[in-house]
């Protein structure tokens, strides 16, 4: 799926839970927080289904609830989750 398609899918999915797998094989689960032309920002979901967590985000600050940014070119797959475990 091209970057253009990821952009539109993410714009339609703001506020929905997703699983993003990057080209490096890492998997990230979270709620889509915002979308720019180059990145999608998600708020992480921990193993217990809680939203938030600690981590570094791109242009999003540091600390609890910081959104992590992913470039569309780094996304290998994007899956919308039907429920939070």
Short mmCIF file of C-alpha atoms in Angstrom, two decimals:
data_model
loop_
_atom_site.label_atom_id
_atom_site.label_comp_id
_atom_site.label_asym_id
_atom_site.label_seq_id
_atom_site.Cartn_x
_atom_site.Cartn_y
_atom_site.Cartn_z
CA UNK A 1 0.00 0.00 0.00
CA UNK A 2 1.43 3.39 -0.93
CA UNK A 3 2.04 6.33 1.36
CA UNK A 4 -0.94 8.14 -0.15
CA UNK A 5 -3.28 5.29 0.82
CA UNK A 6 -1.88 5.09 4.37
CA UNK A 7 -2.45 8.82 4.76
CA UNK A 8 -6.12 8.59 3.78
CA UNK A 9 -6.78 5.46 5.84
CA UNK A 10 -5.19 7.07 8.90
CA UNK A 11 -7.14 10.32 8.43
CA UNK A 12 -10.37 8.31 8.42
CA UNK A 13 -9.24 6.34 11.47
CA UNK A 14 -8.40 9.14 13.94
CA UNK A 15 -9.48 7.94 17.40
CA UNK A 16 -9.47 4.26 16.41
CA UNK A 17 -7.08 1.57 17.69
CA UNK A 18 -4.47 0.31 15.22
CA UNK A 19 -1.52 -2.00 14.95
CA UNK A 20 1.42 -0.69 12.91
CA UNK A 21 4.22 -2.98 11.76
CA UNK A 22 7.31 -1.13 10.51
CA UNK A 23 9.76 -2.14 7.78
CA UNK A 24 12.15 -3.18 10.56
CA UNK A 25 9.61 -5.65 11.95
CA UNK A 26 8.64 -3.80 15.13
CA UNK A 27 4.96 -3.80 16.08
CA UNK A 28 3.24 -0.84 17.73
CA UNK A 29 -0.35 -0.75 19.00
CA UNK A 30 -2.17 2.45 19.84
CA UNK A 31 -4.94 4.92 19.15
CA UNK A 32 -4.46 7.25 16.17
CA UNK A 33 -4.00 10.68 17.72
CA UNK A 34 -3.30 12.85 14.67
CA UNK A 35 -2.15 12.64 11.09
CA UNK A 36 0.10 14.98 9.11
CA UNK A 37 1.12 14.71 5.46
CA UNK A 38 4.24 12.73 6.42
CA UNK A 39 3.43 10.94 9.68
CA UNK A 40 0.78 9.26 11.76
CA UNK A 41 0.91 9.78 15.53
CA UNK A 42 -0.46 7.14 17.88
CA UNK A 43 -0.92 7.05 21.64
CA UNK A 44 0.50 3.70 22.82
CA UNK A 45 -1.65 0.97 24.35
CA UNK A 46 0.07 -1.19 26.97
CA UNK A 47 -0.39 -4.93 27.53
CA UNK A 48 -3.35 -4.30 29.85
CA UNK A 49 -5.17 -2.21 27.26
CA UNK A 50 -4.38 1.09 28.99
CA UNK A 51 -3.76 4.12 26.80
CA UNK A 52 -0.61 6.10 27.52
CA UNK A 53 2.82 4.96 28.55
CA UNK A 54 6.28 6.37 28.50
CA UNK A 55 8.21 6.92 25.33
CA UNK A 56 9.83 9.29 22.91
CA UNK A 57 7.71 10.73 20.14
CA UNK A 58 8.68 12.73 17.12
CA UNK A 59 7.79 16.37 17.82
CA UNK A 60 5.38 15.22 20.51
CA UNK A 61 7.35 15.65 23.71
CA UNK A 62 8.27 13.13 26.35
CA UNK A 63 6.27 11.63 29.15
CA UNK A 64 3.04 9.89 29.96
CA UNK A 65 0.66 9.76 27.05
CA UNK A 66 3.14 11.11 24.48
CA UNK A 67 2.17 10.20 20.93
CA UNK A 68 4.73 8.29 18.86
CA UNK A 69 5.15 9.40 15.25
CA UNK A 70 5.70 7.05 12.33
CA UNK A 71 6.64 8.10 8.80
CA UNK A 72 4.32 6.58 6.21
CA UNK A 73 7.35 5.25 4.30
CA UNK A 74 8.37 3.19 7.36
CA UNK A 75 5.01 1.43 7.67
CA UNK A 76 4.93 -2.11 6.29
CA UNK A 77 1.34 -2.83 7.42
CA UNK A 78 -1.51 -1.00 9.12
CA UNK A 79 -4.33 -2.94 10.76
CA UNK A 80 -7.35 -1.41 12.46
CA UNK A 81 -8.19 -3.33 15.63
CA UNK A 82 -11.80 -4.26 16.35
CA UNK A 83 -11.31 -4.24 20.13
CA UNK A 84 -8.79 -3.58 22.87
CA UNK A 85 -7.65 -6.68 24.67
#
